[in-house]
């Protein structure tokens, strides 16, 4: 139900074409997580992770991560290393005797990568800096991944303040890129670059994939007059490279176009795996789930009906105004 409410919120707002904001993103998270049970400890709908907390997630080759995606993440982290000093760093910078502690060269990356030293043993090498030779670092880490060693991204303990600053900067870059985009490919590149970078910081304790890789992606696509699609795996963001994500979008776009032309294709074996058969899933669920599913459909239908009514009213007003001027 939460995802449906958030999707309806997107539908109600996309025609307004407002500039994206942190508050809008937080509202999406609040709506989709408000009534969710069994979330990760500390999850607060609509609020970023607090200071002195971390988030971690595994790097898994295949459907979720690629070498190219890892390399792009490392290059980005190296580029912003030292850009967002903590309050303590700012204090050091005011004292000549300690200014070296606050210099970008000595600041650690906001995201670290932990690599298991030996299979079966919980001992890790921790990568804290990505400013020098990112290609070599990426190759070292990817070799460990291919060997089956546990590799994970781990955020720094900077929370709300850092996350807001990063999001604001990424949003500004996104809007500038979209304003200057001359083609569909350039729009997609801007959107997926933005999503990769903000998701990398895992801003919420839980619900990051739902908020960014699912809901916000659809909002940005619709806002930019691009077809909304469903990716094979939302964890492709931030694991794949931007180019790979654009290619995945183009694949999914063709698939969605086929479905619009022939809805039965969704049951075709050629449809992307894993396929979801709603009817089969519902058969195995209780009456309460059936009721909730119907409520979701009704809410979505009423939102779309209202949108169509608003559009028709707007067109009628424009036609009336046009007739008066002729």
mmCIF file of C-alpha atoms in Angstrom:
data_model
loop_
_atom_site.group_PDB
_atom_site.id
_atom_site.type_symbol
_atom_site.label_atom_id
_atom_site.label_comp_id
_atom_site.label_asym_id
_atom_site.label_seq_id
_atom_site.Cartn_x
_atom_site.Cartn_y
_atom_site.Cartn_z
ATOM 1 C CA UNK A 1 0.000 0.000 0.000
ATOM 2 C CA UNK A 2 2.850 2.371 0.824
ATOM 3 C CA UNK A 3 4.396 1.993 -2.631
ATOM 4 C CA UNK A 4 0.992 2.656 -4.213
ATOM 5 C CA UNK A 5 0.494 5.815 -2.152
ATOM 6 C CA UNK A 6 3.947 7.059 -3.124
ATOM 7 C CA UNK A 7 3.306 6.263 -6.794
ATOM 8 C CA UNK A 8 0.033 8.197 -6.630
ATOM 9 C CA UNK A 9 1.929 11.108 -5.078
ATOM 10 C CA UNK A 10 4.269 11.034 -8.080
ATOM 11 C CA UNK A 11 1.360 10.964 -10.532
ATOM 12 C CA UNK A 12 -0.265 13.914 -8.777
ATOM 13 C CA UNK A 13 2.945 15.953 -8.940
ATOM 14 C CA UNK A 14 4.672 15.098 -12.217
ATOM 15 C CA UNK A 15 2.672 17.541 -14.330
ATOM 16 C CA UNK A 16 3.795 20.393 -12.065
ATOM 17 C CA UNK A 17 7.434 19.735 -13.081
ATOM 18 C CA UNK A 18 8.953 21.178 -9.905
ATOM 19 C CA UNK A 19 12.682 21.118 -9.392
ATOM 20 C CA UNK A 20 13.642 18.049 -7.423
ATOM 21 C CA UNK A 21 14.353 18.597 -3.711
ATOM 22 C CA UNK A 22 15.478 16.673 -0.646
ATOM 23 C CA UNK A 23 12.034 17.256 0.884
ATOM 24 C CA UNK A 24 10.355 15.604 -2.117
ATOM 25 C CA UNK A 25 12.626 12.557 -1.777
ATOM 26 C CA UNK A 26 11.946 12.327 1.950
ATOM 27 C CA UNK A 27 8.207 12.483 1.304
ATOM 28 C CA UNK A 28 8.462 9.556 -1.107
ATOM 29 C CA UNK A 29 10.286 7.595 1.587
ATOM 30 C CA UNK A 30 7.738 8.565 4.238
ATOM 31 C CA UNK A 31 4.831 7.417 2.101
ATOM 32 C CA UNK A 32 6.305 4.100 1.006
ATOM 33 C CA UNK A 33 7.679 3.151 4.453
ATOM 34 C CA UNK A 34 5.036 4.543 6.825
ATOM 35 C CA UNK A 35 3.148 1.302 7.462
ATOM 36 C CA UNK A 36 5.886 -1.210 6.609
ATOM 37 C CA UNK A 37 6.576 -3.839 9.259
ATOM 38 C CA UNK A 38 9.899 -5.505 10.059
ATOM 39 C CA UNK A 39 12.108 -2.672 8.821
ATOM 40 C CA UNK A 40 15.735 -2.338 9.828
ATOM 41 C CA UNK A 41 16.262 -0.956 13.311
ATOM 42 C CA UNK A 42 16.388 2.826 13.370
ATOM 43 C CA UNK A 43 14.263 3.332 10.257
ATOM 44 C CA UNK A 44 12.210 6.523 10.491
ATOM 45 C CA UNK A 45 9.905 7.151 7.519
ATOM 46 C CA UNK A 46 10.912 10.379 5.800
ATOM 47 C CA UNK A 47 14.187 10.857 7.697
ATOM 48 C CA UNK A 48 17.805 10.286 6.662
ATOM 49 C CA UNK A 49 20.182 8.214 8.749
ATOM 50 C CA UNK A 50 21.324 10.048 11.858
ATOM 51 C CA UNK A 51 24.901 11.073 12.622
ATOM 52 C CA UNK A 52 27.233 8.436 14.089
ATOM 53 C CA UNK A 53 25.471 5.646 12.208
ATOM 54 C CA UNK A 54 26.653 3.525 9.299
ATOM 55 C CA UNK A 55 25.086 1.459 6.548
ATOM 56 C CA UNK A 56 26.673 -1.484 4.745
ATOM 57 C CA UNK A 57 25.764 -3.700 1.805
ATOM 58 C CA UNK A 58 27.501 -6.467 -0.110
ATOM 59 C CA UNK A 59 29.063 -6.225 -3.538
ATOM 60 C CA UNK A 60 27.683 -9.170 -5.544
ATOM 61 C CA UNK A 61 28.862 -9.878 -9.122
ATOM 62 C CA UNK A 62 26.309 -10.670 -11.806
ATOM 63 C CA UNK A 63 22.825 -9.191 -11.668
ATOM 64 C CA UNK A 64 23.697 -6.461 -9.131
ATOM 65 C CA UNK A 65 27.333 -5.395 -9.630
ATOM 66 C CA UNK A 66 29.875 -5.167 -12.443
ATOM 67 C CA UNK A 67 33.524 -4.153 -12.633
ATOM 68 C CA UNK A 68 32.574 -1.079 -14.667
ATOM 69 C CA UNK A 69 30.041 -0.038 -12.035
ATOM 70 C CA UNK A 70 32.589 -0.504 -9.250
ATOM 71 C CA UNK A 71 35.181 1.558 -11.124
ATOM 72 C CA UNK A 72 32.724 4.424 -11.644
ATOM 73 C CA UNK A 73 31.855 4.411 -7.945
ATOM 74 C CA UNK A 74 35.529 4.513 -6.972
ATOM 75 C CA UNK A 75 36.253 7.374 -9.389
ATOM 76 C CA UNK A 76 33.304 9.352 -7.987
ATOM 77 C CA UNK A 77 34.332 8.738 -4.369
ATOM 78 C CA UNK A 78 37.876 9.839 -5.147
ATOM 79 C CA UNK A 79 36.585 13.008 -6.828
ATOM 80 C CA UNK A 80 34.568 14.104 -3.768
ATOM 81 C CA UNK A 81 37.043 12.914 -1.139
ATOM 82 C CA UNK A 82 37.576 15.794 1.291
ATOM 83 C CA UNK A 83 34.748 17.857 -0.215
ATOM 84 C CA UNK A 84 32.423 17.487 2.776
ATOM 85 C CA UNK A 85 34.368 18.198 5.974
ATOM 86 C CA UNK A 86 32.773 17.295 9.287
ATOM 87 C CA UNK A 87 32.304 19.862 12.046
ATOM 88 C CA UNK A 88 35.503 18.638 13.709
ATOM 89 C CA UNK A 89 37.429 19.043 10.453
ATOM 90 C CA UNK A 90 36.235 22.642 10.240
ATOM 91 C CA UNK A 91 37.475 23.261 13.775
ATOM 92 C CA UNK A 92 40.904 21.890 12.868
ATOM 93 C CA UNK A 93 41.094 24.181 9.834
ATOM 94 C CA UNK A 94 40.904 27.257 12.096
ATOM 95 C CA UNK A 95 44.068 26.323 13.986
ATOM 96 C CA UNK A 96 47.350 26.548 11.990
ATOM 97 C CA UNK A 97 48.868 23.854 14.201
ATOM 98 C CA UNK A 98 46.205 21.330 13.159
ATOM 99 C CA UNK A 99 45.165 22.523 9.697
ATOM 100 C CA UNK A 100 46.891 19.530 8.098
ATOM 101 C CA UNK A 101 44.308 17.282 9.741
ATOM 102 C CA UNK A 102 41.495 18.977 7.830
ATOM 103 C CA UNK A 103 43.138 19.031 4.396
ATOM 104 C CA UNK A 104 41.465 16.992 1.630
ATOM 105 C CA UNK A 105 44.620 14.889 1.257
ATOM 106 C CA UNK A 106 44.156 13.563 4.790
ATOM 107 C CA UNK A 107 40.389 13.153 4.781
ATOM 108 C CA UNK A 108 39.094 9.633 4.255
ATOM 109 C CA UNK A 109 36.452 8.649 1.736
ATOM 110 C CA UNK A 110 32.835 9.020 2.847
ATOM 111 C CA UNK A 111 32.262 5.450 1.629
ATOM 112 C CA UNK A 112 34.791 2.737 2.446
ATOM 113 C CA UNK A 113 35.130 -0.683 0.836
ATOM 114 C CA UNK A 114 35.924 -3.672 3.036
ATOM 115 C CA UNK A 115 37.537 -6.710 1.405
ATOM 116 C CA UNK A 116 37.841 -10.069 3.148
ATOM 117 C CA UNK A 117 41.498 -11.138 3.390
ATOM 118 C CA UNK A 118 40.881 -14.872 3.420
ATOM 119 C CA UNK A 119 37.831 -17.015 2.725
ATOM 120 C CA UNK A 120 36.066 -18.092 5.898
ATOM 121 C CA UNK A 121 37.849 -15.596 8.153
ATOM 122 C CA UNK A 122 36.297 -12.288 9.358
ATOM 123 C CA UNK A 123 39.434 -10.216 8.751
ATOM 124 C CA UNK A 124 39.216 -7.372 6.246
ATOM 125 C CA UNK A 125 41.386 -4.925 4.352
ATOM 126 C CA UNK A 126 39.684 -1.538 4.426
ATOM 127 C CA UNK A 127 40.016 0.885 1.540
ATOM 128 C CA UNK A 128 39.730 4.430 2.931
ATOM 129 C CA UNK A 129 41.040 6.490 0.006
ATOM 130 C CA UNK A 130 40.352 6.390 -3.720
ATOM 131 C CA UNK A 131 42.187 9.497 -4.912
ATOM 132 C CA UNK A 132 45.168 7.662 -6.411
ATOM 133 C CA UNK A 133 45.000 5.100 -9.227
ATOM 134 C CA UNK A 134 41.295 4.140 -9.049
ATOM 135 C CA UNK A 135 41.721 1.636 -11.895
ATOM 136 C CA UNK A 136 44.248 -0.410 -9.900
ATOM 137 C CA UNK A 137 42.103 -0.266 -6.750
ATOM 138 C CA UNK A 138 39.045 -1.421 -8.682
ATOM 139 C CA UNK A 139 40.976 -4.350 -10.183
ATOM 140 C CA UNK A 140 42.205 -5.446 -6.738
ATOM 141 C CA UNK A 141 38.724 -5.327 -5.255
ATOM 142 C CA UNK A 142 37.071 -7.018 -8.232
ATOM 143 C CA UNK A 143 39.621 -9.843 -8.159
ATOM 144 C CA UNK A 144 38.605 -10.513 -4.544
ATOM 145 C CA UNK A 145 34.934 -10.477 -5.536
ATOM 146 C CA UNK A 146 35.553 -13.033 -8.285
ATOM 147 C CA UNK A 147 37.386 -15.255 -5.786
ATOM 148 C CA UNK A 148 34.227 -15.359 -3.685
ATOM 149 C CA UNK A 149 35.567 -13.196 -0.874
ATOM 150 C CA UNK A 150 33.128 -11.056 1.092
ATOM 151 C CA UNK A 151 33.290 -7.460 -0.147
ATOM 152 C CA UNK A 152 31.055 -4.669 1.094
ATOM 153 C CA UNK A 153 30.517 -0.926 0.939
ATOM 154 C CA UNK A 154 30.461 0.756 4.365
ATOM 155 C CA UNK A 155 29.412 4.376 4.865
ATOM 156 C CA UNK A 156 31.172 6.799 7.182
ATOM 157 C CA UNK A 157 29.433 7.786 10.424
ATOM 158 C CA UNK A 158 28.423 11.182 9.096
ATOM 159 C CA UNK A 159 24.644 11.159 8.800
ATOM 160 C CA UNK A 160 21.934 13.763 8.242
ATOM 161 C CA UNK A 161 24.155 16.802 7.583
ATOM 162 C CA UNK A 162 26.449 15.046 5.111
ATOM 163 C CA UNK A 163 23.584 13.297 3.362
ATOM 164 C CA UNK A 164 21.647 16.526 2.849
ATOM 165 C CA UNK A 165 24.717 18.289 1.415
ATOM 166 C CA UNK A 166 25.496 15.415 -0.946
ATOM 167 C CA UNK A 167 21.870 15.169 -2.108
ATOM 168 C CA UNK A 168 21.626 18.921 -2.713
ATOM 169 C CA UNK A 169 24.814 18.897 -4.811
ATOM 170 C CA UNK A 170 23.733 15.854 -6.810
ATOM 171 C CA UNK A 171 20.280 17.343 -7.402
ATOM 172 C CA UNK A 172 21.798 20.575 -8.693
ATOM 173 C CA UNK A 173 24.082 18.658 -11.057
ATOM 174 C CA UNK A 174 21.123 16.588 -12.253
ATOM 175 C CA UNK A 175 18.914 19.596 -12.961
ATOM 176 C CA UNK A 176 21.736 21.405 -14.786
ATOM 177 C CA UNK A 177 22.433 18.315 -16.898
ATOM 178 C CA UNK A 178 18.752 17.861 -17.763
ATOM 179 C CA UNK A 179 18.384 21.536 -18.662
ATOM 180 C CA UNK A 180 21.273 21.154 -21.123
ATOM 181 C CA UNK A 181 20.350 17.689 -22.418
ATOM 182 C CA UNK A 182 19.811 17.601 -26.173
ATOM 183 C CA UNK A 183 18.866 13.956 -26.551
ATOM 184 C CA UNK A 184 17.124 11.044 -24.875
ATOM 185 C CA UNK A 185 20.487 9.388 -24.191
ATOM 186 C CA UNK A 186 21.780 12.506 -22.450
ATOM 187 C CA UNK A 187 18.676 12.629 -20.244
ATOM 188 C CA UNK A 188 19.077 8.971 -19.287
ATOM 189 C CA UNK A 189 22.773 9.476 -18.574
ATOM 190 C CA UNK A 190 21.976 12.394 -16.257
ATOM 191 C CA UNK A 191 19.243 10.460 -14.422
ATOM 192 C CA UNK A 192 21.277 7.304 -13.849
ATOM 193 C CA UNK A 193 24.418 9.231 -12.863
ATOM 194 C CA UNK A 194 22.369 11.019 -10.212
ATOM 195 C CA UNK A 195 20.753 7.836 -8.905
ATOM 196 C CA UNK A 196 24.070 5.950 -8.740
ATOM 197 C CA UNK A 197 25.711 8.677 -6.710
ATOM 198 C CA UNK A 198 22.936 9.311 -4.187
ATOM 199 C CA UNK A 199 22.126 5.624 -3.633
ATOM 200 C CA UNK A 200 25.811 4.949 -2.950
ATOM 201 C CA UNK A 201 25.428 6.856 0.337
ATOM 202 C CA UNK A 202 22.479 4.691 1.449
ATOM 203 C CA UNK A 203 20.674 7.763 2.885
ATOM 204 C CA UNK A 204 17.950 5.842 4.739
ATOM 205 C CA UNK A 205 18.305 2.909 7.115
ATOM 206 C CA UNK A 206 15.820 0.948 5.008
ATOM 207 C CA UNK A 207 13.787 1.585 1.859
ATOM 208 C CA UNK A 208 16.583 3.057 -0.276
ATOM 209 C CA UNK A 209 15.820 0.808 -3.244
ATOM 210 C CA UNK A 210 12.115 1.505 -3.021
ATOM 211 C CA UNK A 211 12.587 5.265 -2.754
ATOM 212 C CA UNK A 212 15.296 5.878 -5.350
ATOM 213 C CA UNK A 213 15.695 2.904 -7.701
ATOM 214 C CA UNK A 214 11.957 2.305 -8.043
ATOM 215 C CA UNK A 215 9.856 5.383 -7.226
ATOM 216 C CA UNK A 216 12.193 8.306 -7.900
ATOM 217 C CA UNK A 217 13.384 6.682 -11.123
ATOM 218 C CA UNK A 218 9.781 6.571 -12.386
ATOM 219 C CA UNK A 219 9.197 10.182 -11.359
ATOM 220 C CA UNK A 220 12.256 11.426 -13.247
ATOM 221 C CA UNK A 221 11.437 9.380 -16.338
ATOM 222 C CA UNK A 222 7.850 10.648 -16.448
ATOM 223 C CA UNK A 223 8.912 14.219 -15.740
ATOM 224 C CA UNK A 224 11.331 14.122 -18.666
ATOM 225 C CA UNK A 225 8.740 12.565 -21.024
ATOM 226 C CA UNK A 226 10.465 9.179 -21.038
ATOM 227 C CA UNK A 227 8.674 5.865 -20.723
ATOM 228 C CA UNK A 228 8.541 4.459 -17.163
ATOM 229 C CA UNK A 229 10.038 0.966 -17.020
ATOM 230 C CA UNK A 230 10.802 -1.799 -14.548
ATOM 231 C CA UNK A 231 14.477 -2.750 -14.285
ATOM 232 C CA UNK A 232 15.388 -6.419 -13.923
ATOM 233 C CA UNK A 233 16.939 -5.722 -10.525
ATOM 234 C CA UNK A 234 16.757 -2.439 -8.609
ATOM 235 C CA UNK A 235 20.169 -3.279 -7.082
ATOM 236 C CA UNK A 236 21.692 -2.496 -10.472
ATOM 237 C CA UNK A 237 21.732 0.984 -8.955
ATOM 238 C CA UNK A 238 24.485 1.709 -7.882
ATOM 239 C CA UNK A 239 26.195 -1.551 -8.940
ATOM 240 C CA UNK A 240 26.153 -1.101 -12.739
ATOM 241 C CA UNK A 241 27.899 1.600 -14.753
ATOM 242 C CA UNK A 242 25.824 4.457 -16.148
ATOM 243 C CA UNK A 243 26.232 3.116 -19.686
ATOM 244 C CA UNK A 244 25.061 -0.333 -18.570
ATOM 245 C CA UNK A 245 22.055 1.219 -16.833
ATOM 246 C CA UNK A 246 21.134 3.162 -19.970
ATOM 247 C CA UNK A 247 21.357 -0.081 -21.977
ATOM 248 C CA UNK A 248 19.138 -1.824 -19.405
ATOM 249 C CA UNK A 249 16.618 1.014 -19.695
ATOM 250 C CA UNK A 250 16.518 0.681 -23.490
ATOM 251 C CA UNK A 251 15.944 -3.081 -23.158
ATOM 252 C CA UNK A 252 13.160 -2.544 -20.629
ATOM 253 C CA UNK A 253 11.641 0.202 -22.771
ATOM 254 C CA UNK A 254 11.224 -2.197 -25.708
ATOM 255 C CA UNK A 255 9.706 -4.740 -23.353
ATOM 256 C CA UNK A 256 7.264 -2.189 -21.951
ATOM 257 C CA UNK A 257 6.279 -1.056 -25.442
ATOM 258 C CA UNK A 258 5.503 -4.674 -26.354
ATOM 259 C CA UNK A 259 3.334 -5.032 -23.236
ATOM 260 C CA UNK A 260 1.402 -1.872 -24.108
ATOM 261 C CA UNK A 261 0.711 -3.294 -27.561
ATOM 262 C CA UNK A 262 -0.115 -6.786 -26.279
ATOM 263 C CA UNK A 263 -0.727 -7.183 -22.539
ATOM 264 C CA UNK A 264 -0.561 -10.993 -22.794
ATOM 265 C CA UNK A 265 3.195 -10.688 -23.383
ATOM 266 C CA UNK A 266 3.657 -10.272 -19.645
ATOM 267 C CA UNK A 267 2.963 -14.027 -19.340
ATOM 268 C CA UNK A 268 5.285 -14.886 -22.227
ATOM 269 C CA UNK A 269 8.499 -16.822 -21.398
ATOM 270 C CA UNK A 270 10.378 -14.130 -23.322
ATOM 271 C CA UNK A 271 9.375 -11.572 -20.702
ATOM 272 C CA UNK A 272 12.303 -10.646 -18.458
ATOM 273 C CA UNK A 273 13.053 -13.082 -15.659
ATOM 274 C CA UNK A 274 12.108 -13.112 -12.837
ATOM 275 C CA UNK A 275 8.531 -12.818 -14.039
ATOM 276 C CA UNK A 276 5.727 -12.015 -11.604
ATOM 277 C CA UNK A 277 2.348 -13.665 -12.044
ATOM 278 C CA UNK A 278 0.050 -11.564 -9.862
ATOM 279 C CA UNK A 279 -2.887 -13.968 -10.109
ATOM 280 C CA UNK A 280 -0.793 -16.938 -8.966
ATOM 281 C CA UNK A 281 0.717 -14.989 -6.075
ATOM 282 C CA UNK A 282 -2.696 -13.809 -4.876
ATOM 283 C CA UNK A 283 -4.075 -17.356 -4.864
ATOM 284 C CA UNK A 284 -1.593 -18.258 -2.143
ATOM 285 C CA UNK A 285 -2.417 -15.215 0.015
ATOM 286 C CA UNK A 286 -5.032 -14.570 2.676
ATOM 287 C CA UNK A 287 -8.225 -12.552 2.317
ATOM 288 C CA UNK A 288 -6.492 -9.549 3.906
ATOM 289 C CA UNK A 289 -3.905 -9.477 1.120
ATOM 290 C CA UNK A 290 -6.629 -9.700 -1.525
ATOM 291 C CA UNK A 291 -8.414 -6.795 0.137
ATOM 292 C CA UNK A 292 -5.249 -4.694 0.319
ATOM 293 C CA UNK A 293 -4.431 -5.432 -3.327
ATOM 294 C CA UNK A 294 -7.892 -4.271 -4.378
ATOM 295 C CA UNK A 295 -7.540 -1.131 -2.265
ATOM 296 C CA UNK A 296 -4.261 -0.393 -4.043
ATOM 297 C CA UNK A 297 -5.917 -0.807 -7.438
ATOM 298 C CA UNK A 298 -8.811 1.450 -6.420
ATOM 299 C CA UNK A 299 -6.452 4.144 -5.125
ATOM 300 C CA UNK A 300 -4.372 4.069 -8.294
ATOM 301 C CA UNK A 301 -7.481 4.152 -10.495
ATOM 302 C CA UNK A 302 -8.995 7.119 -8.649
ATOM 303 C CA UNK A 303 -5.698 9.012 -8.933
ATOM 304 C CA UNK A 304 -5.491 8.363 -12.677
ATOM 305 C CA UNK A 305 -9.166 9.279 -13.143
ATOM 306 C CA UNK A 306 -8.582 12.578 -11.364
ATOM 307 C CA UNK A 307 -5.513 13.229 -13.510
ATOM 308 C CA UNK A 308 -7.481 12.577 -16.709
ATOM 309 C CA UNK A 309 -10.262 14.857 -15.476
ATOM 310 C CA UNK A 310 -7.773 17.639 -14.722
ATOM 311 C CA UNK A 311 -6.146 17.222 -18.142
ATOM 312 C CA UNK A 312 -9.494 17.272 -19.952
ATOM 313 C CA UNK A 313 -10.588 20.349 -17.980
ATOM 314 C CA UNK A 314 -7.330 22.112 -18.825
ATOM 315 C CA UNK A 315 -7.694 21.302 -22.527
ATOM 316 C CA UNK A 316 -11.293 22.530 -22.511
ATOM 317 C CA UNK A 317 -10.244 25.813 -20.885
ATOM 318 C CA UNK A 318 -7.452 26.270 -23.434
ATOM 319 C CA UNK A 319 -9.837 25.633 -26.336
ATOM 320 C CA UNK A 320 -12.361 28.073 -24.879
ATOM 321 C CA UNK A 321 -9.695 30.739 -24.451
ATOM 322 C CA UNK A 322 -8.475 30.142 -28.000
ATOM 323 C CA UNK A 323 -11.967 30.607 -29.443
ATOM 324 C CA UNK A 324 -12.409 33.896 -27.572
ATOM 325 C CA UNK A 325 -9.220 35.332 -29.081
ATOM 326 C CA UNK A 326 -10.146 34.398 -32.669
#
